Tab-separated table of C-alpha atoms and ligand atoms in Angstrom:
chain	number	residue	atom	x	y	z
A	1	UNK	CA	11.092	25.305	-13.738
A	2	UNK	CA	14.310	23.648	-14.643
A	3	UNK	CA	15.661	20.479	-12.728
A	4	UNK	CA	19.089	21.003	-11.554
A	5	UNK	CA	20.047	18.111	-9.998
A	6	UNK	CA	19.082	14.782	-9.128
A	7	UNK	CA	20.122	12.528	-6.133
A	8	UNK	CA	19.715	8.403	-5.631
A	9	UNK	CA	19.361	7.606	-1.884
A	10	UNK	CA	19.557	4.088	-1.104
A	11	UNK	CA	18.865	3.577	3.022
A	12	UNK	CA	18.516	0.168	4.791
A	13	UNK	CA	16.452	1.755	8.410
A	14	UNK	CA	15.906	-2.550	8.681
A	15	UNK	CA	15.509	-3.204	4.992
A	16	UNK	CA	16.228	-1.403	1.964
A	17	UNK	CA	14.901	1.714	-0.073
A	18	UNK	CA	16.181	3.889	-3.018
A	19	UNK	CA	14.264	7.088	-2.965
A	20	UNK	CA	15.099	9.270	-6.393
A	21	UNK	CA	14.902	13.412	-5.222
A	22	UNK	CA	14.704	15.762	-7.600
A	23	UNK	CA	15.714	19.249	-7.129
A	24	UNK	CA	14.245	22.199	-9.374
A	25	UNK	CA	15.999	25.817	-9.928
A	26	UNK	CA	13.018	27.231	-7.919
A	27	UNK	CA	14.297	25.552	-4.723
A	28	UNK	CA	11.229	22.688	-4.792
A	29	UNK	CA	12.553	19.291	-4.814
A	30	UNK	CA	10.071	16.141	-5.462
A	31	UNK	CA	10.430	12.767	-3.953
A	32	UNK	CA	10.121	9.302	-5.923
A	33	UNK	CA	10.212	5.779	-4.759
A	34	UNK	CA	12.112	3.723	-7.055
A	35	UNK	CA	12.493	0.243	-4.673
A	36	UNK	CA	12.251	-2.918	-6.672
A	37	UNK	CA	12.491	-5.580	-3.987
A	38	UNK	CA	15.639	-8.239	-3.971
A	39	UNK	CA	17.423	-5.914	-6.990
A	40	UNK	CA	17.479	-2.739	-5.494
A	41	UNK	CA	21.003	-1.798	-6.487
A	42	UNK	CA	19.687	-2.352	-10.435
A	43	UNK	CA	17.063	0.799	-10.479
A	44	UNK	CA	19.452	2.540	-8.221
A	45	UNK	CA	22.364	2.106	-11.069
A	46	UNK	CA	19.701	2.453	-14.133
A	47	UNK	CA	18.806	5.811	-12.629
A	48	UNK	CA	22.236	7.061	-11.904
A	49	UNK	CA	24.135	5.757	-15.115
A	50	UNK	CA	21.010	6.471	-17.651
A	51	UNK	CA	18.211	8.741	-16.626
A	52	UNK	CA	19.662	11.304	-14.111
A	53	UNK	CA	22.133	13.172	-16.452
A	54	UNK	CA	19.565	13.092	-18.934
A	55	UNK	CA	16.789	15.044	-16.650
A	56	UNK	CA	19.546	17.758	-15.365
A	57	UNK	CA	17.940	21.201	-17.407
A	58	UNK	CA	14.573	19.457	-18.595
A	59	UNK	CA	11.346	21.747	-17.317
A	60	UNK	CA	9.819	19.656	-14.673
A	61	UNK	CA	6.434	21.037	-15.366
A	62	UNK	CA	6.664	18.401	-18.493
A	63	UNK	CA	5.736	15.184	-16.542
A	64	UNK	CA	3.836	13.800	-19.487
A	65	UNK	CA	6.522	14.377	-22.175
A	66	UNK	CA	9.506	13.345	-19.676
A	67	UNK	CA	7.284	10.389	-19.568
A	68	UNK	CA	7.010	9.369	-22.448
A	69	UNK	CA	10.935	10.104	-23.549
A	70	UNK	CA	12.373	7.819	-20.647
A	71	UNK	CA	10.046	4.861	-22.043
A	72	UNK	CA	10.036	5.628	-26.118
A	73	UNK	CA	13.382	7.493	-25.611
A	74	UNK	CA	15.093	4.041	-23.428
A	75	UNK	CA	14.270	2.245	-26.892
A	76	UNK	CA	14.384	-1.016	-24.758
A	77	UNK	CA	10.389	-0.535	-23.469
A	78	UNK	CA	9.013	-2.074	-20.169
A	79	UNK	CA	10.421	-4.355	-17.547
A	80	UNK	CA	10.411	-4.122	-13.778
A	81	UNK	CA	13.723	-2.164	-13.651
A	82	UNK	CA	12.878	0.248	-16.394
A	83	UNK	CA	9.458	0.752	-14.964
A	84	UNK	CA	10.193	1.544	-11.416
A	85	UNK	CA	13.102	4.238	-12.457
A	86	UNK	CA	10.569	5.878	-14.636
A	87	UNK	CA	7.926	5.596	-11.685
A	88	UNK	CA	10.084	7.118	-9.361
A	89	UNK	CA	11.140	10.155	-11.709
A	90	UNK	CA	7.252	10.361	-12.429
A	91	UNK	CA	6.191	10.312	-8.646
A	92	UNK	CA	8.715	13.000	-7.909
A	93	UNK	CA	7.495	15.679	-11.033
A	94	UNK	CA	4.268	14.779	-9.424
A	95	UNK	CA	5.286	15.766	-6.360
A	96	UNK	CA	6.669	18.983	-7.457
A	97	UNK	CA	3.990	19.699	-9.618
A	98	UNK	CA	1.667	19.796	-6.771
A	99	UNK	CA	3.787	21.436	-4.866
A	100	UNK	CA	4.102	24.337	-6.983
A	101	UNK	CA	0.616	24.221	-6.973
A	102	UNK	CA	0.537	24.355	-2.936
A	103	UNK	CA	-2.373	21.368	-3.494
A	104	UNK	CA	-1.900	17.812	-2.262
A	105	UNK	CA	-1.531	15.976	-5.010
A	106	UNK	CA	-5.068	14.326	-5.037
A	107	UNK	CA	-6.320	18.267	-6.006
A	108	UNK	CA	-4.247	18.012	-9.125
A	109	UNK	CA	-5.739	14.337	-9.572
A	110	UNK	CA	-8.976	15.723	-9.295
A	111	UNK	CA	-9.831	15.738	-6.078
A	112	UNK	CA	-11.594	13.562	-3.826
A	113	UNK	CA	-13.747	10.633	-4.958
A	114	UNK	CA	-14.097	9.534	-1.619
A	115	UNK	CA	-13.525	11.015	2.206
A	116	UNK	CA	-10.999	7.630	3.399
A	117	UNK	CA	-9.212	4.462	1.905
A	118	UNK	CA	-10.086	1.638	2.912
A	119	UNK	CA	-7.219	-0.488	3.423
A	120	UNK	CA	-6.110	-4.032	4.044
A	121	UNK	CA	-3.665	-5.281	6.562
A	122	UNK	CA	-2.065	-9.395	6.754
A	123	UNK	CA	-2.887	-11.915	9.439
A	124	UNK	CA	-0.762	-15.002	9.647
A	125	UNK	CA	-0.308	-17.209	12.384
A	126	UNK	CA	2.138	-20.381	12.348
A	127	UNK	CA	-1.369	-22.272	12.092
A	128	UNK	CA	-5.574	-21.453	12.477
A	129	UNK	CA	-5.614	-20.834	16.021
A	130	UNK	CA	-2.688	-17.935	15.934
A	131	UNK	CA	-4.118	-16.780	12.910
A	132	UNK	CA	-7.861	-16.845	14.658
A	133	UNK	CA	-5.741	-14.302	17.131
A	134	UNK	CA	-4.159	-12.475	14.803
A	135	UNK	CA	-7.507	-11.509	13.178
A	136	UNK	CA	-8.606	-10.754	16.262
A	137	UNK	CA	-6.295	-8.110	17.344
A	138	UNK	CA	-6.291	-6.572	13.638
A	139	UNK	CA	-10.730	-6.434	14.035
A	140	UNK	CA	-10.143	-4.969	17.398
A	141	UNK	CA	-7.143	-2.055	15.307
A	142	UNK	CA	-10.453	-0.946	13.413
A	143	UNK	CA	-9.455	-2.804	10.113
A	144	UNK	CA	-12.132	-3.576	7.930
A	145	UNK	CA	-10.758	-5.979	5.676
A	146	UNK	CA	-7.726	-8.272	6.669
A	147	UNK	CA	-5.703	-11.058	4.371
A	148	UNK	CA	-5.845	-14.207	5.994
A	149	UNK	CA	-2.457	-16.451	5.764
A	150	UNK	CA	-1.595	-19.566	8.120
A	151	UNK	CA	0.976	-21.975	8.133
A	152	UNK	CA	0.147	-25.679	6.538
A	153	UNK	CA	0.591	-28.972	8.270
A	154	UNK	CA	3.699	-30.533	6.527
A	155	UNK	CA	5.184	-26.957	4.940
A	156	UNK	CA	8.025	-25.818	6.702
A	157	UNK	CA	8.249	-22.133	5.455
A	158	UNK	CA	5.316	-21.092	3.750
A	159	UNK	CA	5.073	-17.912	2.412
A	160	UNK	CA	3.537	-14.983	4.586
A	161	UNK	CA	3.823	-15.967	7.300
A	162	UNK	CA	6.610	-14.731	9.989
A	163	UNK	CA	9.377	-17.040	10.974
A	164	UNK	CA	8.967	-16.854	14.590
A	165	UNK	CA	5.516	-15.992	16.151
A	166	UNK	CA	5.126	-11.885	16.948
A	167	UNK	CA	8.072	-10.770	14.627
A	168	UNK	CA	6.847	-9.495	11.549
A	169	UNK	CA	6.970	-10.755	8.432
A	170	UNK	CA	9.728	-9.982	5.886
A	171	UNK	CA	9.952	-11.928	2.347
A	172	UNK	CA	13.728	-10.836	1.603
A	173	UNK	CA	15.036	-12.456	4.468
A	174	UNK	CA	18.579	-13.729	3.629
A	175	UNK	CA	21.535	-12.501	1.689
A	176	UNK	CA	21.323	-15.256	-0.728
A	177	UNK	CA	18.033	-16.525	-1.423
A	178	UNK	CA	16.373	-18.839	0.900
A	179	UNK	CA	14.923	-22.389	-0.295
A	180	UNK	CA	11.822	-23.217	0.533
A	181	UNK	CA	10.049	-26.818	-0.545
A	182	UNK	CA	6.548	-26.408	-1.906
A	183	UNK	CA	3.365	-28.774	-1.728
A	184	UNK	CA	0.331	-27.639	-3.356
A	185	UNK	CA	-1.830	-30.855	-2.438
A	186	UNK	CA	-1.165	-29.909	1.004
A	187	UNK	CA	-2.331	-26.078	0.862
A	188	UNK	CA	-5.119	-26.817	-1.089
A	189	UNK	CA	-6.743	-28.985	1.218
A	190	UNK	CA	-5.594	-26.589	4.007
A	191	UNK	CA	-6.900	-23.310	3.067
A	192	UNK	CA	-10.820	-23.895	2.767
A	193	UNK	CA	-10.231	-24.755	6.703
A	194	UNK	CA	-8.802	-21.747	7.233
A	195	UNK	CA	-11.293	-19.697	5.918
A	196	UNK	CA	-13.987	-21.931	7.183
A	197	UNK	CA	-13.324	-20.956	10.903
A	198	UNK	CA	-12.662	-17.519	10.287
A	199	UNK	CA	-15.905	-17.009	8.929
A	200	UNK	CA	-17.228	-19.165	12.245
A	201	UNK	CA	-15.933	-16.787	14.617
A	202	UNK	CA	-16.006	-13.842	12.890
A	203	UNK	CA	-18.991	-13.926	10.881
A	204	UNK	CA	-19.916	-11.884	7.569
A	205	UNK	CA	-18.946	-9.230	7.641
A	206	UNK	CA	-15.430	-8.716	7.775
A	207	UNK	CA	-13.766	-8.787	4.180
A	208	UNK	CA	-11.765	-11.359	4.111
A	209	UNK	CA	-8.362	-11.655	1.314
A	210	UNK	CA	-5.961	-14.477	0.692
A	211	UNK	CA	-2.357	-14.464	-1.345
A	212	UNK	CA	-1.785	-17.421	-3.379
A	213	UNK	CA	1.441	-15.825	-4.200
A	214	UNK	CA	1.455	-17.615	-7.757
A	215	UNK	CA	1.596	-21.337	-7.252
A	216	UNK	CA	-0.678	-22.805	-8.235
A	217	UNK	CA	-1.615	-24.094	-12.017
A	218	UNK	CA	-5.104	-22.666	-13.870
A	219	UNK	CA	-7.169	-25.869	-12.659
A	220	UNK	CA	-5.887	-25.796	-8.896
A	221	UNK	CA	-6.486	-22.451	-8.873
A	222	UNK	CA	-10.215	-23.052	-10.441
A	223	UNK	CA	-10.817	-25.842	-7.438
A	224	UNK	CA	-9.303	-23.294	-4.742
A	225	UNK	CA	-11.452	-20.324	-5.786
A	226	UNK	CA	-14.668	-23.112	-5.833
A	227	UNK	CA	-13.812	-24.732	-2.410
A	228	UNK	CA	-13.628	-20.840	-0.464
A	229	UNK	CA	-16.922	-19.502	-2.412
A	230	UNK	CA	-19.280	-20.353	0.694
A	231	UNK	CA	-16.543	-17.737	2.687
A	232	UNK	CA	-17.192	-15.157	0.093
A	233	UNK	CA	-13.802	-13.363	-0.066
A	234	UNK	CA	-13.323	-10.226	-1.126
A	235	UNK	CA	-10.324	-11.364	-3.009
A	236	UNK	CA	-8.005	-14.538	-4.319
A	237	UNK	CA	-4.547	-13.009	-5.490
A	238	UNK	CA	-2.286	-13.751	-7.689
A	239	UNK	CA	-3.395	-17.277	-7.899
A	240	UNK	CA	-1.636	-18.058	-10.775
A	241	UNK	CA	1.818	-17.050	-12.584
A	242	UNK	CA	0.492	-14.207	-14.817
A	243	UNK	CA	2.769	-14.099	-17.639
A	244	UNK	CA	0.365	-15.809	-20.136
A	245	UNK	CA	-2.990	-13.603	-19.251
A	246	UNK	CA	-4.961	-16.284	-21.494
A	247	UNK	CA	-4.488	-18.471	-18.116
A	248	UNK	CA	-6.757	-16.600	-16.161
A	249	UNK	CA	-9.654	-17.435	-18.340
A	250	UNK	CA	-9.980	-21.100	-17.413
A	251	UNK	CA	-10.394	-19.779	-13.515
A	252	UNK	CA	-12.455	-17.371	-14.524
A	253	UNK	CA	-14.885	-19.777	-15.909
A	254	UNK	CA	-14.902	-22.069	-12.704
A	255	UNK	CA	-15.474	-19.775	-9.999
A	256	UNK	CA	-17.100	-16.864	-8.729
A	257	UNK	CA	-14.456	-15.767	-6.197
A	258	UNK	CA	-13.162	-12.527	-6.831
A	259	UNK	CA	-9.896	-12.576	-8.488
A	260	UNK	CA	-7.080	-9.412	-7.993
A	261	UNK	CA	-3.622	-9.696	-9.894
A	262	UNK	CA	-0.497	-7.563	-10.948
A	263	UNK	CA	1.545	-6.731	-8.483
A	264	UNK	CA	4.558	-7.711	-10.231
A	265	UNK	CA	3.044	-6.151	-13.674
A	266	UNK	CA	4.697	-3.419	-14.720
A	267	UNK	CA	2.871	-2.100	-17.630
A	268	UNK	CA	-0.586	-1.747	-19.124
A	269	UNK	CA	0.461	-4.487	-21.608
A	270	UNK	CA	0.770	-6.701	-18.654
A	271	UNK	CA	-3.153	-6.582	-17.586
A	272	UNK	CA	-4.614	-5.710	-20.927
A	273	UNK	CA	-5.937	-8.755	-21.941
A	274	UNK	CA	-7.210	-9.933	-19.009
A	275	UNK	CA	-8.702	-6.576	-18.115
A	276	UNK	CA	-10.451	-6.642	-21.676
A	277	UNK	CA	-11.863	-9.734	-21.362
A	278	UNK	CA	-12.785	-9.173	-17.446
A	279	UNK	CA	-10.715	-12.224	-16.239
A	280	UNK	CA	-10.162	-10.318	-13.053
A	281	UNK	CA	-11.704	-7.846	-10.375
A	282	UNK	CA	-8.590	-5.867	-8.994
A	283	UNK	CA	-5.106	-4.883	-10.772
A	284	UNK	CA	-2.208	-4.539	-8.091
A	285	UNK	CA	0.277	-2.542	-9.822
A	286	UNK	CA	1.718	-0.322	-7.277
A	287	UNK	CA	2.972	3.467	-8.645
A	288	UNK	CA	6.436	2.448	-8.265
A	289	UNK	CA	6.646	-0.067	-10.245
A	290	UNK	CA	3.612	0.650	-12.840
A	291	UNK	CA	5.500	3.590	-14.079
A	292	UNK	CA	4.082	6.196	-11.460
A	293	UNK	CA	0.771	8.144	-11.345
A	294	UNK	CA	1.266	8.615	-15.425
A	295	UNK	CA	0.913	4.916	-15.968
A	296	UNK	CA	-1.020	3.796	-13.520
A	297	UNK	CA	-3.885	6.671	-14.436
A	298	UNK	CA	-3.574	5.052	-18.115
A	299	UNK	CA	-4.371	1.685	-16.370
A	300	UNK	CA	-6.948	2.434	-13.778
A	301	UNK	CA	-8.923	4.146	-16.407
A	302	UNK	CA	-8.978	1.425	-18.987
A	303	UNK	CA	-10.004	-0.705	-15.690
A	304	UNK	CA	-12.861	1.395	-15.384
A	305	UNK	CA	-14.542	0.347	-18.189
A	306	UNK	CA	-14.256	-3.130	-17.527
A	307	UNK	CA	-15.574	-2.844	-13.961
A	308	UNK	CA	-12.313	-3.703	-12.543
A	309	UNK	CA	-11.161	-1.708	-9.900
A	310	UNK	CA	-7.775	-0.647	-8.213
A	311	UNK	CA	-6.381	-2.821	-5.103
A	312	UNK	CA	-2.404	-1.254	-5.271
A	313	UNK	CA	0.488	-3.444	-3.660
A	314	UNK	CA	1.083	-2.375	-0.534
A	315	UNK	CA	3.991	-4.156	0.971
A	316	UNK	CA	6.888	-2.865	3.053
A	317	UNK	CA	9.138	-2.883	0.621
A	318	UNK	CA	7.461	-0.122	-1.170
A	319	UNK	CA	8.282	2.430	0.651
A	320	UNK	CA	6.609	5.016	3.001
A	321	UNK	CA	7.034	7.533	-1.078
A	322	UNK	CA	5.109	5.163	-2.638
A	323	UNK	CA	2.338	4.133	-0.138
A	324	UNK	CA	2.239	8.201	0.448
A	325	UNK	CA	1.702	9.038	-3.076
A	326	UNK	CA	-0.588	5.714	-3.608
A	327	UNK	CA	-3.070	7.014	-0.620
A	328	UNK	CA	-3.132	10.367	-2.996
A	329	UNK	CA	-4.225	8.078	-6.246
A	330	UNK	CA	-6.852	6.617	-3.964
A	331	UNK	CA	-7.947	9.347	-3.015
A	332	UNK	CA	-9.151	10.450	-6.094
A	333	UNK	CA	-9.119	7.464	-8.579
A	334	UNK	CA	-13.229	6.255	-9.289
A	335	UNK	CA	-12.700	2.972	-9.267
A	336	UNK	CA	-10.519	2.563	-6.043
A	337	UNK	CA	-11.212	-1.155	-4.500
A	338	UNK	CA	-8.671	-1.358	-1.314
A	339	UNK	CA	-5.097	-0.253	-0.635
A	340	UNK	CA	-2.816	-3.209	1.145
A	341	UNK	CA	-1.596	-1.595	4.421
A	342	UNK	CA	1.936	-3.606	5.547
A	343	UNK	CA	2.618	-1.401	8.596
A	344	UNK	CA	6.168	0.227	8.009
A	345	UNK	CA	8.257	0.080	11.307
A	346	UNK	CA	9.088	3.367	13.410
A	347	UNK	CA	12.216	3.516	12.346
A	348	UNK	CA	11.377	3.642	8.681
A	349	UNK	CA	8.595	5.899	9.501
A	350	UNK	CA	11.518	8.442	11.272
A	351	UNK	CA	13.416	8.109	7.618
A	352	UNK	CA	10.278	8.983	5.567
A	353	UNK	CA	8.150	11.492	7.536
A	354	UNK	CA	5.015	11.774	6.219
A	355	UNK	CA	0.937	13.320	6.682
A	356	UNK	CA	-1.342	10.085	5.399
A	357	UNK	CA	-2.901	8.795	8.551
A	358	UNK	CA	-4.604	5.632	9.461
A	359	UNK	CA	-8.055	5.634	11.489
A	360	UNK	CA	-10.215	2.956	12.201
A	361	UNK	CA	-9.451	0.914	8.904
A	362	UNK	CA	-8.780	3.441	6.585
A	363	UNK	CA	-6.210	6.049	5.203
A	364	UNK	CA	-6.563	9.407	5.753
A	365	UNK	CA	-4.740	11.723	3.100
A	366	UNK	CA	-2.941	14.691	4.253
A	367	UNK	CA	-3.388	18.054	3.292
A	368	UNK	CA	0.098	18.977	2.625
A	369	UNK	CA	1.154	20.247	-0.880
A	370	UNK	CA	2.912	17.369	-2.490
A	371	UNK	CA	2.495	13.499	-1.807
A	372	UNK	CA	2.902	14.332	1.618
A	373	UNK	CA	5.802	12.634	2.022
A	374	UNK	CA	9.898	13.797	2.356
A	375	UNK	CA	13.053	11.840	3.437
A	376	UNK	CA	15.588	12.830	6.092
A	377	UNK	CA	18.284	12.556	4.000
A	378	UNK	CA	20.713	12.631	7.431
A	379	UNK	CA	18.805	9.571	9.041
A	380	UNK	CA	19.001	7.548	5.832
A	381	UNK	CA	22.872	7.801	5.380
A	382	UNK	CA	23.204	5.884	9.027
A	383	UNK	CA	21.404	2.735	7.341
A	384	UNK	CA	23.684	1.445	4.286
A	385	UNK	CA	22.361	-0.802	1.841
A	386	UNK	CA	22.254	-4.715	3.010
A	387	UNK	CA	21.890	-7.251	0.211
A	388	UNK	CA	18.721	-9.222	0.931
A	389	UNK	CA	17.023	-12.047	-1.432
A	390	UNK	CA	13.876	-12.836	-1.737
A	391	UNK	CA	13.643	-16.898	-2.100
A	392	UNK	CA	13.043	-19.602	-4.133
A	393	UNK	CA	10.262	-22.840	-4.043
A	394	UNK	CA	11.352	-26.142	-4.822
A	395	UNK	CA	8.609	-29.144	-5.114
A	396	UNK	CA	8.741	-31.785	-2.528
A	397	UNK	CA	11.146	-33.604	-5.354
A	398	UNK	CA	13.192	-30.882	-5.910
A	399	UNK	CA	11.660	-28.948	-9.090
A	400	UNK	CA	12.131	-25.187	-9.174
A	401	UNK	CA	8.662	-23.663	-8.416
A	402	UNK	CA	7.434	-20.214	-8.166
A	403	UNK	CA	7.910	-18.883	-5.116
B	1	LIG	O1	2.014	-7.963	-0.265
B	1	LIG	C1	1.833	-8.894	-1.053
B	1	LIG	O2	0.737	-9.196	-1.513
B	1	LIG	C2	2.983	-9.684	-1.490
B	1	LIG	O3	2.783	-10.620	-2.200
B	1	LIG	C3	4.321	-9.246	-1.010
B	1	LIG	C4	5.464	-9.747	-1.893
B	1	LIG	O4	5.821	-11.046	-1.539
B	1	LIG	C5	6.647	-8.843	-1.716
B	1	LIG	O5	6.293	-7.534	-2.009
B	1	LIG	C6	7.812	-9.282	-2.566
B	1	LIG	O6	8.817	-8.317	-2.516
B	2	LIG	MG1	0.812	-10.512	-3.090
């Protein structure tokens, strides 16, 4: 089954996507989320320039070798932009594969490891109390697990939570990139509080998650994940910058608070160390980025042996592809943890129809052949592509901090 053509859609239904479709000789076309957040136009070029004439006439049925000659065959190995054009060609043969098939794509996985995914979703408020409310209304949606975010006394923008109260939260919200001013002493000594009266009012039960979203050093992060043990969360997240995966040993040897990592990994190289040495709990790489199911099979397996377990990024600017095919991987993967749930809006939902579900907490995967998941191709050309920036963190005296 020959691929015989190839087509980069780049929509902006209120932020922006680049779906990669891929059309086979048969008349089955697979879908493939190649979004990389802030440098969308990048995958969208690396695809068009470098990998599409070079899949026009290769036998889709080869997902594995097509795999492997887009990363040996690039020469130049890894990276975010790499990775997420190979991800998106890999979630599209995937798609096809299964299609051809007539199974959802979990059948081809597998099939089922579990009947539902449970799944995540973000409370923020500007401060406790709206966050107390927030919680609320997500307990009383069915969720089962929530990440907890509030605004701190004396940070102006903080990340997570939503500029003005009830309007969701976007990250790329400017056309050049924000800048935000950063103080750690002040969110450490916040967030124990935070988690200290969710826990009052809500009691045990609910699983409770918190983003650090990098910003902290080993040793802050080793006195965070001490100070919210008593609040036993289910997760901290990407408490540190990752690039050095010796790092996470030091927290690691402090605290007992589950640690989850990796959503801006990219490869297996990215986590092995730290997966190895069981550092961590969860690894975050979403398909899209992780090189698609290929990869990310390669990764949740070696996981598996070191009793870490799978909680994919799940934010909305993945898009409806990726969370579609990711419910799929969940599905069937063994060691599935949690699936992050950022509610895409109707609009987005009308330019990606799809069949995965949600019910009292959980995803429900579809029963379609495929990932379940198509684009209107005539609703995404009304929404052209809108540079947006994700921002930067500056230090109360001006440093350049991870953001
Ligand atoms: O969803 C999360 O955990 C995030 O950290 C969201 C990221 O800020 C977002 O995807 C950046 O593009
Ligand atoms: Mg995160």
């Amino acid at each position: 089954m020959k691929i015989i053509d190839a087509r980069v859609i780049v929509t902006s239904p209120g932020r922006n996507f680049v779906t990669l479709k891929l059309m086979t000789e048969s008349g089955i076309y697979g879908i493939g989320d190649a979004t990389l957040n802030g440098r969308e136009m990048a995958v969208a070029a690396y695809l068009e320039e470098h990998v599409v004439p070079a899949l026009i006439g290769r036998d889709a049925s080869r997902i594995e070798d097509t795999w492997q000659y887009l990363y040996r065959g690039a020469y130049w190995r890894r990276g975010p932009v790499t990775m997420s054009a190979i991800g998106a060609v890999d979630m599209a043969l995937w798609d096809i594969k299964a299609k051809a098939a007539n199974m959802p794509l979990y059948q081809l996985l597998g099939g089922k490891s579990r009947e539902r995914v449970m799944t995540y979703a973000h409370c923020t408020g500007k401060d406790i109390d709206s966050c107390l409310e927030e919680v609320a209304r997500h307990v009383e949606l069915g969720y089962k697990a929530v990440r907890v975010q509030a605004g701190v006394p004396g940070i102006k923008t903080i990340y997570g939570v939503a500029k003005r109260e009830g309007e969701r939260y976007e990250p790329a919200d400017a056309e050049l990139p924000a800048e935000h001013v950063w103080s750690t002493e002040k969110y450490l000594n916040h967030v124990p509080q935070l988690f200290a009266a969710v826990r009052e009012r809500f009691g045990h039960d609910l699983h409770l998650l918190h983003d650090v979203h990098h910003r902290l050093t080993p040793i802050e992060a080793a006195r965070l994940g001490k100070a919210v043990e008593p609040y036993h969360l289910f997760w901290l997240e990407d408490c540190v910058p990752a690039e050095n995966q010796e790092s996470l040993r030091l927290i690691r040897e402090h605290t007992t608070t589950p640690l989850a990592i990796g959503e801006v990994f990219n490869s297996i190289h990215d986590c092995r160390e730290m997966i190895q040495n069981q550092w961590i709990d969860y690894i975050r790489t979403p398909l899209t980025h992780g090189g698609g199911i290929t990869h990310l099979r390669r990764i949740a397996d070696l996981a598996s042996l070191y009793h870490v377990r799978t909680g994919f990024h799940g934010p909305t600017d993945l898009s409806p592809v990726c969370l579609g095919a990711a419910v799929h991987f969940d599905t069937w993967v063994p060691n599935f943890g949690i699936q992050e749930h950022m509610p895409h809006d109707a609009l987005t939902d009308s330019v990606f129809p799809h069949d995965y579900r949600f019910e009292d907490g959980h995803f429900l995967v579809g029963e379609s052949p495929g990932h379940g998941v198509d684009i209107d191709e005539e609703a995404a050309a009304r929404y052209p592509f809108k540079r947006a920036s994700l921002p930067v963190n500056r230090l109360e005296d001006g440093t350049l901090w991870h953001w």
